[in-house]
GROMACS .gro file of C-alpha atoms in nm:
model
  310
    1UNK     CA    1   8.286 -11.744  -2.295
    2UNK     CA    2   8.672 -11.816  -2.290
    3UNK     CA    3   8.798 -11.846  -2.676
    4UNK     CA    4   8.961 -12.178  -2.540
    5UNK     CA    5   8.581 -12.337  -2.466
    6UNK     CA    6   8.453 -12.170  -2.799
    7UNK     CA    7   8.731 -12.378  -2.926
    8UNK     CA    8   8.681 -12.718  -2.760
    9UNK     CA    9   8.332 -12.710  -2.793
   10UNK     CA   10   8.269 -12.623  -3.141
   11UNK     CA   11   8.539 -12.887  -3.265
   12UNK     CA   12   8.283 -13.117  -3.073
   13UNK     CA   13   8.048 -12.991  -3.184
   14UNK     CA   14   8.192 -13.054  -3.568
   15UNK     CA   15   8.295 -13.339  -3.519
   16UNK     CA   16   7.985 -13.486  -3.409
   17UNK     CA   17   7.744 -13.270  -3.660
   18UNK     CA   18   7.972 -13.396  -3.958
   19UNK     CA   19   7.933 -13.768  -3.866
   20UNK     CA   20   7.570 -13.760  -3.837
   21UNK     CA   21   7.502 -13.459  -4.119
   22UNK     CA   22   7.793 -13.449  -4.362
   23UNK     CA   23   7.574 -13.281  -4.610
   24UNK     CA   24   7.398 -13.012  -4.438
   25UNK     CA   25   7.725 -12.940  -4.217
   26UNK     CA   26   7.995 -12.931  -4.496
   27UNK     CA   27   7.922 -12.537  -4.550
   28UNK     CA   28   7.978 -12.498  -4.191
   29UNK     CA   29   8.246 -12.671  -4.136
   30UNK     CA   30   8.494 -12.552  -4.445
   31UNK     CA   31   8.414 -12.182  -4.298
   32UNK     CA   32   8.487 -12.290  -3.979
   33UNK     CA   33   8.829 -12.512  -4.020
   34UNK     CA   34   8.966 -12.227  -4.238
   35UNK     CA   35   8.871 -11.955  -3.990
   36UNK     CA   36   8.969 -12.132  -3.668
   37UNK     CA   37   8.625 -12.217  -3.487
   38UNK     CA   38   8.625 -11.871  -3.280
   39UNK     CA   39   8.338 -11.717  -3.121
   40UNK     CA   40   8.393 -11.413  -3.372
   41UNK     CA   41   8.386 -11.665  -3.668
   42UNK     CA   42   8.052 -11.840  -3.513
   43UNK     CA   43   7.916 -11.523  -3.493
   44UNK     CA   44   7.969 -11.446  -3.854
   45UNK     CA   45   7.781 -11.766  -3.905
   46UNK     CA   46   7.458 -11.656  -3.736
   47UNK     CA   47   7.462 -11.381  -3.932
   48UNK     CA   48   7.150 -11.376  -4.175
   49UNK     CA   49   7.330 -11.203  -4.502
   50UNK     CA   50   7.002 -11.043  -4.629
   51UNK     CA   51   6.903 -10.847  -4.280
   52UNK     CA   52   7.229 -10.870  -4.065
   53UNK     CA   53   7.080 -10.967  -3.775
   54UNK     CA   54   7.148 -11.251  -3.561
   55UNK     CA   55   6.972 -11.580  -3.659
   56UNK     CA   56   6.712 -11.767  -3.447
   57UNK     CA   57   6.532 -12.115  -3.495
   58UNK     CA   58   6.425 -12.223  -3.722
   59UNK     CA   59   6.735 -12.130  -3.935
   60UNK     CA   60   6.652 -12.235  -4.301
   61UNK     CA   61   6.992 -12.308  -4.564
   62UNK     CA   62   6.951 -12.410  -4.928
   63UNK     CA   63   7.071 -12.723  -5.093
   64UNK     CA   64   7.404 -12.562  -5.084
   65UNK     CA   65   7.416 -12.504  -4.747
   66UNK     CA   66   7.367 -12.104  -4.734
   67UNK     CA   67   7.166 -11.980  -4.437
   68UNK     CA   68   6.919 -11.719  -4.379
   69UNK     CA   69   6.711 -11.626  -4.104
   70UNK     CA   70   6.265 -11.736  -4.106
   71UNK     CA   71   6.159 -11.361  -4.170
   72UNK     CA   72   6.414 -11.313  -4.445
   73UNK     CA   73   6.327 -11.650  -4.626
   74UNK     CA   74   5.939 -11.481  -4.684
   75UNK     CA   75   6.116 -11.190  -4.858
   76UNK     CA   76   6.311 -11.362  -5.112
   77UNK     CA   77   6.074 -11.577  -5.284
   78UNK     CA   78   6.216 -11.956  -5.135
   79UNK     CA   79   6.469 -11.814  -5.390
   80UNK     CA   80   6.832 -11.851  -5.205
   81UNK     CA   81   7.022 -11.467  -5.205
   82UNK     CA   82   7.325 -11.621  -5.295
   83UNK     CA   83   7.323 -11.915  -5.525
   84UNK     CA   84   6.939 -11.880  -5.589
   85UNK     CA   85   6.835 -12.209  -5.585
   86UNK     CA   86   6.520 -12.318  -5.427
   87UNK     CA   87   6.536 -12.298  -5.084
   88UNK     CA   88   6.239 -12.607  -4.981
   89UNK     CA   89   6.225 -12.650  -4.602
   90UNK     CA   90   6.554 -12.760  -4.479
   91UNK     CA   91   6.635 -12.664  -4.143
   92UNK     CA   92   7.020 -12.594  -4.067
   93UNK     CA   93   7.000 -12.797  -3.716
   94UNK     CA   94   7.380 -12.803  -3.734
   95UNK     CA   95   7.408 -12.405  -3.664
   96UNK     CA   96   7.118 -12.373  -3.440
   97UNK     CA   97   7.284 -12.637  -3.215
   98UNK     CA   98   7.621 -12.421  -3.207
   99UNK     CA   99   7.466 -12.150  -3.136
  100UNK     CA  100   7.305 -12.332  -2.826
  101UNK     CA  101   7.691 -12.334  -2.719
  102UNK     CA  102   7.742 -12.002  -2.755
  103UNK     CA  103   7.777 -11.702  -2.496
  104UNK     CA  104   7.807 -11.332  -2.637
  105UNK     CA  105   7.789 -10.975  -2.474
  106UNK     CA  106   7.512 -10.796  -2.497
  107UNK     CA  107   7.448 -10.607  -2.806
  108UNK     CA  108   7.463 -10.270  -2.609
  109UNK     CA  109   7.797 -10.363  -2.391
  110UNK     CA  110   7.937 -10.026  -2.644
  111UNK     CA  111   7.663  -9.830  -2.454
  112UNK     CA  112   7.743  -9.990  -2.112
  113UNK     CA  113   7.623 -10.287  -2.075
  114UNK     CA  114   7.843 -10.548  -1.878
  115UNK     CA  115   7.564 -10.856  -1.897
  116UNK     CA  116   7.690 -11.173  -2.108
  117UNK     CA  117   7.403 -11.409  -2.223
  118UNK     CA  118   7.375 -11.790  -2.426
  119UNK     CA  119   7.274 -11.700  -2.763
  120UNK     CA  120   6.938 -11.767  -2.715
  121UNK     CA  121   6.868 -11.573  -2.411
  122UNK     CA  122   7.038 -11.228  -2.569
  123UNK     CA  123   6.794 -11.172  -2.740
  124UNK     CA  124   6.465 -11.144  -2.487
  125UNK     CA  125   6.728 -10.948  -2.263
  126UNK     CA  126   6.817 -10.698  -2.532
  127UNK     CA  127   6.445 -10.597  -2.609
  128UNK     CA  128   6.429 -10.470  -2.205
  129UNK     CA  129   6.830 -10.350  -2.220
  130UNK     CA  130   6.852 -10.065  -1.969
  131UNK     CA  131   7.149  -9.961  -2.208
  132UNK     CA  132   6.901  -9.959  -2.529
  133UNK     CA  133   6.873  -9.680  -2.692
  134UNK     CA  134   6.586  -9.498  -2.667
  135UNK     CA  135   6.322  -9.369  -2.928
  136UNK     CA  136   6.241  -8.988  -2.999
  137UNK     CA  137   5.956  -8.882  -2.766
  138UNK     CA  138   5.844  -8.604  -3.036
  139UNK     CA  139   5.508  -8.695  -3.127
  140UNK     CA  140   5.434  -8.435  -3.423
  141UNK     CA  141   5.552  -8.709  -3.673
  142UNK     CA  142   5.641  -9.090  -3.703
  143UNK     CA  143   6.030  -9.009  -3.634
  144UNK     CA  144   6.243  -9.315  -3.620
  145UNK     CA  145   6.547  -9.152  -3.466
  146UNK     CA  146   6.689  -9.350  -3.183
  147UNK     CA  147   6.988  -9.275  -2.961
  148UNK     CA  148   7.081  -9.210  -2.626
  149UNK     CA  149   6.927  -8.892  -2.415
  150UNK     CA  150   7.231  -8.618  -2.505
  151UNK     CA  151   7.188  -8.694  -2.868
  152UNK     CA  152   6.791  -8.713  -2.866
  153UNK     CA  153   6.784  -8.402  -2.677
  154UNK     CA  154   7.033  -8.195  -2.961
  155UNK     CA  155   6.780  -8.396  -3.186
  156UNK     CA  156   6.492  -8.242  -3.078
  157UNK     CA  157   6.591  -7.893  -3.078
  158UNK     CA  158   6.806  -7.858  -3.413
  159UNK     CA  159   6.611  -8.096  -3.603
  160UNK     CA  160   6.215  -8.076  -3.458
  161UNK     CA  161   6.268  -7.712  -3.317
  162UNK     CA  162   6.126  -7.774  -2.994
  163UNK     CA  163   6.120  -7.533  -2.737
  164UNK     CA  164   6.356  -7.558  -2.464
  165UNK     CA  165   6.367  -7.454  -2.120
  166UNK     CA  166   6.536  -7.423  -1.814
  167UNK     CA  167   6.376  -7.494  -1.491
  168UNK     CA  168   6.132  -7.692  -1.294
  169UNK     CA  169   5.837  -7.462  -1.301
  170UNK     CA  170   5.624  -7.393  -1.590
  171UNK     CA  171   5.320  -7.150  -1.744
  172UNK     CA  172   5.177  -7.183  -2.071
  173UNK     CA  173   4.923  -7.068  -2.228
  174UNK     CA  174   4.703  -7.217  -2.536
  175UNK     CA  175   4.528  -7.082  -2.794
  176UNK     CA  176   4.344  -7.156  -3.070
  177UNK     CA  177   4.065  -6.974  -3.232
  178UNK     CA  178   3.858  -7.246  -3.351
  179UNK     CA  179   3.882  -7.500  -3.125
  180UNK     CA  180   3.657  -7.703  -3.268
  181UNK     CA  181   3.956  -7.798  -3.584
  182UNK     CA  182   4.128  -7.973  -3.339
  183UNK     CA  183   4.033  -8.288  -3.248
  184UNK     CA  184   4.303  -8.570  -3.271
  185UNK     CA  185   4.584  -8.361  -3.351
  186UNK     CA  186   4.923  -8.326  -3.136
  187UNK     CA  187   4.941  -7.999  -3.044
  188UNK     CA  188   5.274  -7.864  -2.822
  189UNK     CA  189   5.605  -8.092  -2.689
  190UNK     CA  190   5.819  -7.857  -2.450
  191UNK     CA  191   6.129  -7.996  -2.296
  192UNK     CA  192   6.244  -7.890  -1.929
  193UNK     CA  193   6.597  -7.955  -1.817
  194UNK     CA  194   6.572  -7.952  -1.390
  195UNK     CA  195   6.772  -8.159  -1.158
  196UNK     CA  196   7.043  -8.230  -1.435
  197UNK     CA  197   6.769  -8.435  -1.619
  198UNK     CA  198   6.520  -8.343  -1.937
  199UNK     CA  199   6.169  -8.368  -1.913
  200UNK     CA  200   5.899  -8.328  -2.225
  201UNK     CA  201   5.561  -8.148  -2.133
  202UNK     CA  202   5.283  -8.305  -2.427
  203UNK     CA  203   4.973  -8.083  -2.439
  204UNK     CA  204   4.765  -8.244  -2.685
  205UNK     CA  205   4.383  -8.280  -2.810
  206UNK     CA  206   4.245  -8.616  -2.894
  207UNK     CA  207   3.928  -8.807  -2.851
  208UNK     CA  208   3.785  -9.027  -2.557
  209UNK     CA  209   3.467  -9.163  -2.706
  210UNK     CA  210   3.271  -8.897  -2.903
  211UNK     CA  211   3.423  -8.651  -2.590
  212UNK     CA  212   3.679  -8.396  -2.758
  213UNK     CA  213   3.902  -8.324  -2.476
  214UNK     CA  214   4.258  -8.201  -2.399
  215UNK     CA  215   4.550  -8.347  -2.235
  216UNK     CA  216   4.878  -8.261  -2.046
  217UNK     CA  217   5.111  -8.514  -1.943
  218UNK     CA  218   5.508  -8.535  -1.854
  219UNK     CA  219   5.717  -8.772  -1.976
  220UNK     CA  220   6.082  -8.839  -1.849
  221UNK     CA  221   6.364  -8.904  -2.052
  222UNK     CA  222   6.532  -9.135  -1.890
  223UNK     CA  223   6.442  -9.494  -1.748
  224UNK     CA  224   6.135  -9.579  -1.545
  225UNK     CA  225   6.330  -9.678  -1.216
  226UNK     CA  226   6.465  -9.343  -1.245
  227UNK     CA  227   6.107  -9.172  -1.345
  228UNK     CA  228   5.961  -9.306  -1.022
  229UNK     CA  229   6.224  -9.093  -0.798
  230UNK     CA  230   6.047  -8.757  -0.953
  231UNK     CA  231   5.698  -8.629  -0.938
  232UNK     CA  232   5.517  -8.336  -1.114
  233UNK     CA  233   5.168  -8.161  -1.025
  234UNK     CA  234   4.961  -7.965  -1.357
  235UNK     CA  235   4.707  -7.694  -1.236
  236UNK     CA  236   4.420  -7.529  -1.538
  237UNK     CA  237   4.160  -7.325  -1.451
  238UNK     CA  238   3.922  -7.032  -1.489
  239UNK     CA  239   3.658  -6.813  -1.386
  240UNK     CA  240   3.666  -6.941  -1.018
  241UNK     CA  241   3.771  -7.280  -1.115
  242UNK     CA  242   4.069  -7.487  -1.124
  243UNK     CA  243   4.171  -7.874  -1.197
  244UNK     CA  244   4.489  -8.032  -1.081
  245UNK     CA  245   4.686  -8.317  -1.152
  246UNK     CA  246   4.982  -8.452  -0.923
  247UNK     CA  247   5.194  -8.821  -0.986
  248UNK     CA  248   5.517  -8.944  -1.139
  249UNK     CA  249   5.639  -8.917  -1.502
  250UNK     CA  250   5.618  -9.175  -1.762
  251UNK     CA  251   5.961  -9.258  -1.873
  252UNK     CA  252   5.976  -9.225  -2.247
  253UNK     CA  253   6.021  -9.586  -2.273
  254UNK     CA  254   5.652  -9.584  -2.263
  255UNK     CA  255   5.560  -9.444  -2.609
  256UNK     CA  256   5.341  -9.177  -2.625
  257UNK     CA  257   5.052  -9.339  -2.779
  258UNK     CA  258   5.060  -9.552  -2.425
  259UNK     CA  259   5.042  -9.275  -2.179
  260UNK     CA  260   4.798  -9.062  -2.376
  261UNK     CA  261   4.578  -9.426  -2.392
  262UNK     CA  262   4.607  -9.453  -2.028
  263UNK     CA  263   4.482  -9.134  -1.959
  264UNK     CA  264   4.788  -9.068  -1.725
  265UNK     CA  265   4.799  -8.738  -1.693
  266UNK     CA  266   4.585  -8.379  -1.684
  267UNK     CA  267   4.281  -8.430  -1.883
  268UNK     CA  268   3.981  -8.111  -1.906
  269UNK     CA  269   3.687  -8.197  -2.143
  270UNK     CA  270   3.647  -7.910  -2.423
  271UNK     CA  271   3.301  -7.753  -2.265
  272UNK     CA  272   3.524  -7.694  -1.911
  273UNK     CA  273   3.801  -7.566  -2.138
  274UNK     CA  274   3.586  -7.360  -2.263
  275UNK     CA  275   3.446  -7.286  -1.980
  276UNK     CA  276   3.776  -7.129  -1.814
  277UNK     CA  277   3.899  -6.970  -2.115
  278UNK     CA  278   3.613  -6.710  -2.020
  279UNK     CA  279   3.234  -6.599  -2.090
  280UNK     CA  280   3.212  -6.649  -2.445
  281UNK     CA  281   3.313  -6.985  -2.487
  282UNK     CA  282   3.472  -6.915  -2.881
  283UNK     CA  283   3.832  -6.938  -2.833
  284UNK     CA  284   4.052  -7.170  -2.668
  285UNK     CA  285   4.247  -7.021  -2.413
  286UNK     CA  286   4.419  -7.230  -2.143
  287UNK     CA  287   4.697  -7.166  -1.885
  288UNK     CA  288   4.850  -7.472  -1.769
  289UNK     CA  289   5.054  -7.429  -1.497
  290UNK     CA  290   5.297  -7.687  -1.311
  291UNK     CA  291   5.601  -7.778  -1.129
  292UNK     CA  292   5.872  -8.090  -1.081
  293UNK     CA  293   6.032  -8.232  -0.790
  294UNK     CA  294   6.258  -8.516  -0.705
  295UNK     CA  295   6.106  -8.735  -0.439
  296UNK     CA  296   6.373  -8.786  -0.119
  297UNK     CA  297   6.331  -9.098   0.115
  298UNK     CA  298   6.282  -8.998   0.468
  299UNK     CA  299   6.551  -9.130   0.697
  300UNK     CA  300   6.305  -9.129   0.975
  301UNK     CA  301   5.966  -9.241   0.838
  302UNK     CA  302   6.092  -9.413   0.565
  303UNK     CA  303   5.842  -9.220   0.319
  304UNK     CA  304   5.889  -8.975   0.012
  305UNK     CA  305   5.914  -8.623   0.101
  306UNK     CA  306   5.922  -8.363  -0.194
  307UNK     CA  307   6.289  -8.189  -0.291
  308UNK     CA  308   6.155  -7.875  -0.477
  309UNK     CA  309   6.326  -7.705  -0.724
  310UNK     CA  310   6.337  -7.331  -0.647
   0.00000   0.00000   0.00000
């Protein structure tokens, strides 16, 4: 919004709210007439000063006019932060109804994002952001890193030591002696860096039912309009015998739990583990092999044909 219609409309907007609410508006108002009314200024306003974060409806104020946003008010006590008097149940209707005049650029515009939104539409937009950061995929702890994929990526190695490779073919092996210990534990993230993009391999062991079993999946870290241009295949096997796996990567948008919950990806119950890692059945030992690809569109047929990586 032009600062000449943040202008014009706010003094409205004051002019109006002061006639009808002179009480509830006079905090409002001073900030605003000694500021210049300003979409910087306004934004200042909607502010909550115990969390930072933007304010949504209901916005609650004290007798004295300071605001703060609904989740904040359960923290404090109905005690206001600043003057702490009671804070009752007065609703600031004068600053949720300049807000309703508002337009602001997306929270992310520093990451890219060119979008501009009312006030109360920003917010539903920035929880699906393409420019959002994005969360560290490791899955060995509750990490709340977030950033975008360079910095995640330097993340992962220096500070979660994960193994890094270069490629778009893979061949691991797994072993465990006991593999009976190992039941809903995370076991191995491996990060692949093919077609100028990173991809994390999770090889895990987990529970469906009472059935211990063991799971590989790939995970892209990027979008998921950009996942669904690539596509992976997982092969295990043993003693004659072989299971195989072939679709597109979860973007790492999806968290992990999700995609291990959905079952996408290469799952072998423990006795067929077992059963390939050889005759007597007492040690885990697994070769999972697999490849990436980045799906081309056929200019002819107008379907996906595989680009492989050699």
């Amino acid at each position: 919004m032009e600062s000449g219609s943040v202008d014009k409309s706010l003094s409205s907007l004051i002019m109006m709210d002061e006639a009808e609410n002179p009480h509830q508006f006079s905090s409002i108002a001073t900030k605003l007439h000694s500021n210049g009314p300003t979409a910087t200024s306004v934004h200042e306003l909607l502010e909550c000063p115990v969390c930072t974060n933007s304010m949504y409806p209901p916005i609650h104020q004290c007798h004295n006019g300071h605001t703060l946003c609904s989740t904040c008010k359960t923290r404090v006590n109905n005690r206001c932060p600043t003057c702490r008097q009671e804070l009752g149940d007065i609703r600031c209707l004068a600053l949720e109804k300049i807000a309703e005049s508002l337009e602001l650029p997306c929270r992310y515009s520093s990451l890219g994002c060119p979008e501009i939104f009312p006030y109360y539409s920003k917010l539903k937009h920035e929880s699906i952001c393409n420019f959002r950061p994005y969360n560290c995929p490791y899955t060995g702890s509750d990490c709340s890193v977030v950033g975008d994929i360079p910095y995640l990526v330097t993340h992962l190695r220096d500070d979660h030591r994960v193994d890094m490779h270069s490629g778009c073919t893979f061949n691991h092996r797994y072993v465990k002696s006991n593999p009976m210990e190992v039941e809903n534990a995370t076991w191995m993230l491996t990060v692949f860096h093919c077609f100028g993009q990173y991809f994390c391999l999770h090889f895990e062991a987990f529970q469906i039912g009472t059935a211990p079993v063991y799971m590989a999946f790939l995970r892209f870290m990027g979008d998921e309009r950009e996942a669904r241009t690539y596509g992976y295949s997982l092969e295990v096997g043993g003693n004659g015998r072989k299971l195989t796996y072939e679709g597109s990567p979860r973007s790492i948008r999806d968290s992990h739990k999700k995609v291990r919950d959905s079952h996408d990806g290469l799952i072998v119950y423990r006795n067929m583990a077992l059963f390939f890692s050889g005759v007597d059945k007492k040690e885990l030992k697994l070769r999972v092999t697999g490849r990436i690809w980045k799906e081309q569109q056929n200019p002819e047929g107008g379907v996906c044909i595989p680009n492989l990586c050699s």
